[in-house]
Amino acid sequence: MCFFLTHPLRAINCFECLLCGGMATYGTTICEPCKRELPRIHHACPTCAQPLAVSLSCPACQRHLPPFYNCRAIFHYQGVIRHLIHRLKYHNDLAAAKLLGRLMADALGSHHPEMPECLVPVPLHPARLRQRGYNQVVEMGRAISHELNLPMELKLVHRLWPTESQQKLSAVARRLNVRDAFRARNKPQYHHIALLDDVMTTGATATELAHCLRKAGVRRVELWVCARATNP
Ligand SMILES: [Zn+2]
Ligand SMILES: [Zn+2]
């Protein structure tokens, strides 16, 4: 079991690694050995980030391009990354949000020729937001926004109803569950944005949101995802 699961108070100490409790690299909350062992995605479809043996377009994207321009997913949804996201989502561990956001910013900033104008976290419905008290994706976004000096836009798009959790649904049911679930709030003044999400599985939510933003007039919507789960 991960150290931070059994010693949550240690997350308060900014010089301690959230994963093993050892000495973290200066200014971070992770040590070098833990960082080296993170389940990073090395090869993936450049459009939808589906992990593959080589970085070539996956069969689904060859058949039909998604409405988002491309997707950058940093980690596989497994091991310590899965634990950190779980801690963030269900156990109020905001230190995990900061760590995940910084790790994402490190990876995104070093290989990004053309930065978007702003970062748009996938919105929660206000009822879900009240229940949880925070949007875990916004919390991750704060660290990315700070590290990459990129404004975060929270009012561009909103969720019209509290959709059922996608976790146990089939790919088709996921698409139906989020169909028309979002509305872009204003005529956006942006041409190029990055949608941010914590986990992507089939991409149903991202696809629906990207459709909504493209329809509202955003020309280029890219997708930044912390962890990519393998399609069910
Ligand atoms: Zn460590
Ligand atoms: Zn693909």
CSV table of C-alpha atoms and ligand atoms in Angstrom, one decimal:
chain,number,residue,atom,x,y,z
A,1,MET,CA,0.0,0.0,0.0
A,2,CYS,CA,1.2,3.5,-0.8
A,3,PHE,CA,2.7,5.4,2.1
A,4,PHE,CA,0.5,8.4,1.7
A,5,LEU,CA,-2.6,6.3,2.1
A,6,THR,CA,-1.6,5.3,5.6
A,7,HIS,CA,0.0,8.6,6.6
A,8,PRO,CA,-2.3,11.4,5.2
A,9,LEU,CA,-0.9,14.0,7.5
A,10,ARG,CA,2.5,13.7,5.9
A,11,ALA,CA,1.0,15.3,2.7
A,12,ILE,CA,1.1,18.6,4.6
A,13,ASN,CA,4.9,18.6,4.7
A,14,CYS,CA,6.0,19.9,1.4
A,15,PHE,CA,9.4,18.3,1.6
A,16,GLU,CA,8.1,14.8,1.9
A,17,CYS,CA,7.4,12.6,-1.1
A,18,LEU,CA,3.6,11.9,-1.2
A,19,LEU,CA,4.2,8.4,-2.5
A,20,CYS,CA,6.9,7.0,-0.3
A,21,GLY,CA,7.4,9.4,2.6
A,22,GLY,CA,11.1,9.9,1.6
A,23,MET,CA,12.8,13.2,0.9
A,24,ALA,CA,11.1,15.0,-2.0
A,25,THR,CA,13.1,16.9,-4.6
A,26,TYR,CA,13.4,20.5,-3.5
A,27,GLY,CA,10.2,22.5,-4.1
A,28,THR,CA,8.1,19.4,-5.0
A,29,THR,CA,6.2,16.6,-3.2
A,30,ILE,CA,7.8,13.7,-5.0
A,31,CYS,CA,11.2,12.1,-4.8
A,32,GLU,CA,13.3,11.3,-7.9
A,33,PRO,CA,13.0,7.4,-7.6
A,34,CYS,CA,9.2,7.7,-7.3
A,35,LYS,CA,9.0,10.1,-10.2
A,36,ARG,CA,11.1,7.7,-12.4
A,37,GLU,CA,8.7,4.9,-11.7
A,38,LEU,CA,5.5,6.8,-12.6
A,39,PRO,CA,3.5,4.9,-15.3
A,40,ARG,CA,4.1,7.4,-18.2
A,41,ILE,CA,2.6,6.9,-21.6
A,42,HIS,CA,5.5,6.6,-24.1
A,43,HIS,CA,3.6,5.7,-27.3
A,44,ALA,CA,0.1,6.6,-28.2
A,45,CYS,CA,-2.2,7.7,-31.0
A,46,PRO,CA,-1.4,11.3,-31.6
A,47,THR,CA,-5.0,12.2,-31.9
A,48,CYS,CA,-6.8,10.4,-29.1
A,49,ALA,CA,-3.8,9.3,-26.9
A,50,GLN,CA,-4.9,5.7,-26.9
A,51,PRO,CA,-1.7,3.9,-25.7
A,52,LEU,CA,-0.2,1.8,-28.5
A,53,ALA,CA,3.1,0.0,-29.1
A,54,VAL,CA,4.1,2.8,-31.6
A,55,SER,CA,2.9,6.4,-31.9
A,56,LEU,CA,0.7,6.0,-35.0
A,57,SER,CA,-3.0,6.9,-35.6
A,58,CYS,CA,-5.2,4.3,-34.0
A,59,PRO,CA,-7.9,2.4,-36.1
A,60,ALA,CA,-10.7,4.5,-34.6
A,61,CYS,CA,-9.1,7.8,-35.5
A,62,GLN,CA,-8.2,6.6,-39.0
A,63,ARG,CA,-11.9,5.8,-39.5
A,64,HIS,CA,-13.3,9.0,-38.0
A,65,LEU,CA,-11.5,12.0,-36.6
A,66,PRO,CA,-12.7,13.2,-33.2
A,67,PRO,CA,-13.8,16.9,-32.9
A,68,PHE,CA,-10.8,17.7,-30.7
A,69,TYR,CA,-7.6,18.6,-32.5
A,70,ASN,CA,-5.4,16.2,-30.5
A,71,CYS,CA,-5.1,14.7,-27.0
A,72,ARG,CA,-2.1,14.7,-24.7
A,73,ALA,CA,-2.4,12.1,-22.0
A,74,ILE,CA,0.6,11.9,-19.6
A,75,PHE,CA,0.0,8.7,-17.6
A,76,HIS,CA,-1.6,5.3,-17.7
A,77,TYR,CA,-4.5,5.1,-15.3
A,78,GLN,CA,-2.9,2.6,-13.1
A,79,GLY,CA,-0.8,2.1,-9.9
A,80,VAL,CA,0.2,5.2,-8.0
A,81,ILE,CA,-1.5,7.6,-10.5
A,82,ARG,CA,-4.8,5.8,-10.0
A,83,HIS,CA,-4.3,6.0,-6.2
A,84,LEU,CA,-3.5,9.8,-6.4
A,85,ILE,CA,-6.5,10.5,-8.6
A,86,HIS,CA,-8.7,8.5,-6.2
A,87,ARG,CA,-7.3,10.3,-3.2
A,88,LEU,CA,-8.0,13.6,-4.9
A,89,LYS,CA,-11.5,12.7,-6.1
A,90,TYR,CA,-12.9,10.9,-3.1
A,91,HIS,CA,-10.7,11.9,-0.1
A,92,ASN,CA,-10.2,15.6,-0.4
A,93,ASP,CA,-6.5,15.2,-0.9
A,94,LEU,CA,-5.7,18.6,-2.6
A,95,ALA,CA,-2.0,18.0,-2.2
A,96,ALA,CA,-2.4,15.2,-4.8
A,97,ALA,CA,-4.0,17.8,-7.2
A,98,LYS,CA,-1.0,20.0,-6.9
A,99,LEU,CA,1.4,17.2,-7.5
A,100,LEU,CA,-0.5,15.8,-10.5
A,101,GLY,CA,-0.9,19.3,-12.0
A,102,ARG,CA,2.8,20.0,-11.7
A,103,LEU,CA,3.7,16.7,-13.2
A,104,MET,CA,1.4,17.4,-16.1
A,105,ALA,CA,2.8,20.9,-16.6
A,106,ASP,CA,6.3,19.5,-16.7
A,107,ALA,CA,5.4,17.0,-19.4
A,108,LEU,CA,3.2,19.4,-21.4
A,109,GLY,CA,5.4,22.5,-21.3
A,110,SER,CA,8.5,20.7,-22.6
A,111,HIS,CA,6.9,19.4,-25.8
A,112,HIS,CA,4.4,22.0,-26.7
A,113,PRO,CA,5.2,24.1,-29.8
A,114,GLU,CA,1.9,26.1,-29.7
A,115,MET,CA,0.4,26.9,-26.4
A,116,PRO,CA,-3.4,27.3,-26.2
A,117,GLU,CA,-4.9,30.7,-25.1
A,118,CYS,CA,-6.5,29.2,-22.0
A,119,LEU,CA,-7.2,26.1,-20.0
A,120,VAL,CA,-10.8,24.9,-19.6
A,121,PRO,CA,-11.4,22.2,-16.9
A,122,VAL,CA,-14.2,19.8,-17.6
A,123,PRO,CA,-17.1,21.3,-15.5
A,124,LEU,CA,-19.0,19.6,-12.7
A,125,HIS,CA,-22.7,20.2,-12.4
A,126,PRO,CA,-23.3,22.7,-9.5
A,127,ALA,CA,-25.2,20.0,-7.5
A,128,ARG,CA,-22.2,17.7,-7.8
A,129,LEU,CA,-19.8,20.6,-7.0
A,130,ARG,CA,-21.8,21.4,-3.8
A,131,GLN,CA,-21.7,17.7,-2.8
A,132,ARG,CA,-17.9,17.4,-3.3
A,133,GLY,CA,-17.0,20.9,-2.3
A,134,TYR,CA,-14.5,21.3,-5.2
A,135,ASN,CA,-13.9,20.2,-8.7
A,136,GLN,CA,-10.8,18.0,-8.7
A,137,VAL,CA,-10.0,19.0,-12.3
A,138,VAL,CA,-10.0,22.7,-11.4
A,139,GLU,CA,-7.7,21.9,-8.5
A,140,MET,CA,-5.2,20.2,-10.9
A,141,GLY,CA,-5.7,23.0,-13.4
A,142,ARG,CA,-4.6,25.6,-10.8
A,143,ALA,CA,-1.1,24.1,-10.7
A,144,ILE,CA,-0.9,23.8,-14.5
A,145,SER,CA,-2.1,27.3,-14.9
A,146,HIS,CA,0.5,28.6,-12.5
A,147,GLU,CA,3.4,26.5,-13.9
A,148,LEU,CA,2.7,27.3,-17.6
A,149,ASN,CA,1.4,30.8,-17.0
A,150,LEU,CA,-1.8,30.0,-18.8
A,151,PRO,CA,-5.2,31.5,-17.7
A,152,MET,CA,-7.8,29.1,-16.5
A,153,GLU,CA,-11.4,29.8,-17.8
A,154,LEU,CA,-14.2,28.5,-15.6
A,155,LYS,CA,-17.2,30.2,-17.1
A,156,LEU,CA,-16.9,29.2,-20.8
A,157,VAL,CA,-18.9,26.0,-20.6
A,158,HIS,CA,-21.3,24.5,-18.1
A,159,ARG,CA,-22.9,21.1,-17.4
A,160,LEU,CA,-26.7,21.2,-17.8
A,161,TRP,CA,-27.5,18.3,-15.6
A,162,PRO,CA,-25.6,16.0,-13.2
A,163,THR,CA,-24.9,13.1,-15.5
A,164,GLU,CA,-24.6,9.6,-14.1
A,165,SER,CA,-21.0,8.5,-13.3
A,166,GLN,CA,-19.5,7.0,-16.5
A,167,GLN,CA,-17.4,4.5,-14.6
A,168,LYS,CA,-19.6,1.4,-15.1
A,169,LEU,CA,-21.2,2.3,-18.4
A,170,SER,CA,-20.4,0.7,-21.8
A,171,ALA,CA,-18.9,2.9,-24.6
A,172,VAL,CA,-22.3,3.4,-26.2
A,173,ALA,CA,-24.0,4.2,-22.8
A,174,ARG,CA,-21.3,6.7,-22.1
A,175,ARG,CA,-22.0,8.6,-25.3
A,176,LEU,CA,-25.7,8.7,-24.6
A,177,ASN,CA,-25.1,9.7,-21.0
A,178,VAL,CA,-23.3,12.9,-21.9
A,179,ARG,CA,-25.1,13.7,-25.2
A,180,ASP,CA,-26.1,17.5,-25.2
A,181,ALA,CA,-25.0,17.6,-21.5
A,182,PHE,CA,-22.9,20.8,-22.0
A,183,ARG,CA,-23.6,24.4,-23.1
A,184,ALA,CA,-21.0,27.0,-24.0
A,185,ARG,CA,-21.9,30.0,-21.9
A,186,ASN,CA,-20.8,33.0,-24.0
A,187,LYS,CA,-19.6,33.6,-27.6
A,188,PRO,CA,-16.1,32.6,-26.7
A,189,GLN,CA,-13.3,35.1,-27.5
A,190,TYR,CA,-10.8,32.2,-27.8
A,191,HIS,CA,-9.6,30.4,-31.0
A,192,HIS,CA,-7.5,27.8,-29.3
A,193,ILE,CA,-8.2,26.2,-26.0
A,194,ALA,CA,-7.1,23.2,-24.0
A,195,LEU,CA,-9.8,21.1,-22.3
A,196,LEU,CA,-8.5,19.5,-19.1
A,197,ASP,CA,-9.7,16.3,-17.5
A,198,ASP,CA,-8.3,13.9,-14.9
A,199,VAL,CA,-9.1,10.6,-16.6
A,200,MET,CA,-10.1,9.7,-20.1
A,201,THR,CA,-11.5,6.3,-21.0
A,202,THR,CA,-13.6,6.2,-24.2
A,203,GLY,CA,-13.4,10.0,-24.6
A,204,ALA,CA,-17.2,10.4,-24.7
A,205,THR,CA,-17.2,13.4,-22.3
A,206,ALA,CA,-14.3,15.1,-24.1
A,207,THR,CA,-15.9,14.5,-27.5
A,208,GLU,CA,-19.2,16.0,-26.4
A,209,LEU,CA,-17.5,19.0,-24.9
A,210,ALA,CA,-15.3,19.6,-27.9
A,211,HIS,CA,-18.4,19.4,-30.1
A,212,CYS,CA,-20.1,22.0,-27.9
A,213,LEU,CA,-17.1,24.4,-28.0
A,214,ARG,CA,-16.4,24.0,-31.7
A,215,LYS,CA,-20.1,24.7,-32.4
A,216,ALA,CA,-19.8,27.9,-30.2
A,217,GLY,CA,-16.9,29.0,-32.5
A,218,VAL,CA,-13.7,27.8,-30.9
A,219,ARG,CA,-11.5,26.7,-33.9
A,220,ARG,CA,-9.1,24.5,-32.1
A,221,VAL,CA,-9.9,22.4,-29.0
A,222,GLU,CA,-7.1,20.2,-27.7
A,223,LEU,CA,-7.4,17.9,-24.8
A,224,TRP,CA,-5.0,17.6,-21.9
A,225,VAL,CA,-5.6,14.5,-19.7
A,226,CYS,CA,-3.7,13.4,-16.6
A,227,ALA,CA,-4.4,9.6,-17.1
A,228,ARG,CA,-5.6,7.5,-20.0
A,229,ALA,CA,-7.5,4.3,-19.2
A,230,THR,CA,-7.6,1.6,-21.8
A,231,ASN,CA,-10.9,1.5,-23.7
A,232,PRO,CA,-13.3,-1.0,-22.1
B,1,ZN,ZN,9.1,8.8,-3.2
B,2,ZN,ZN,-6.8,7.6,-31.9
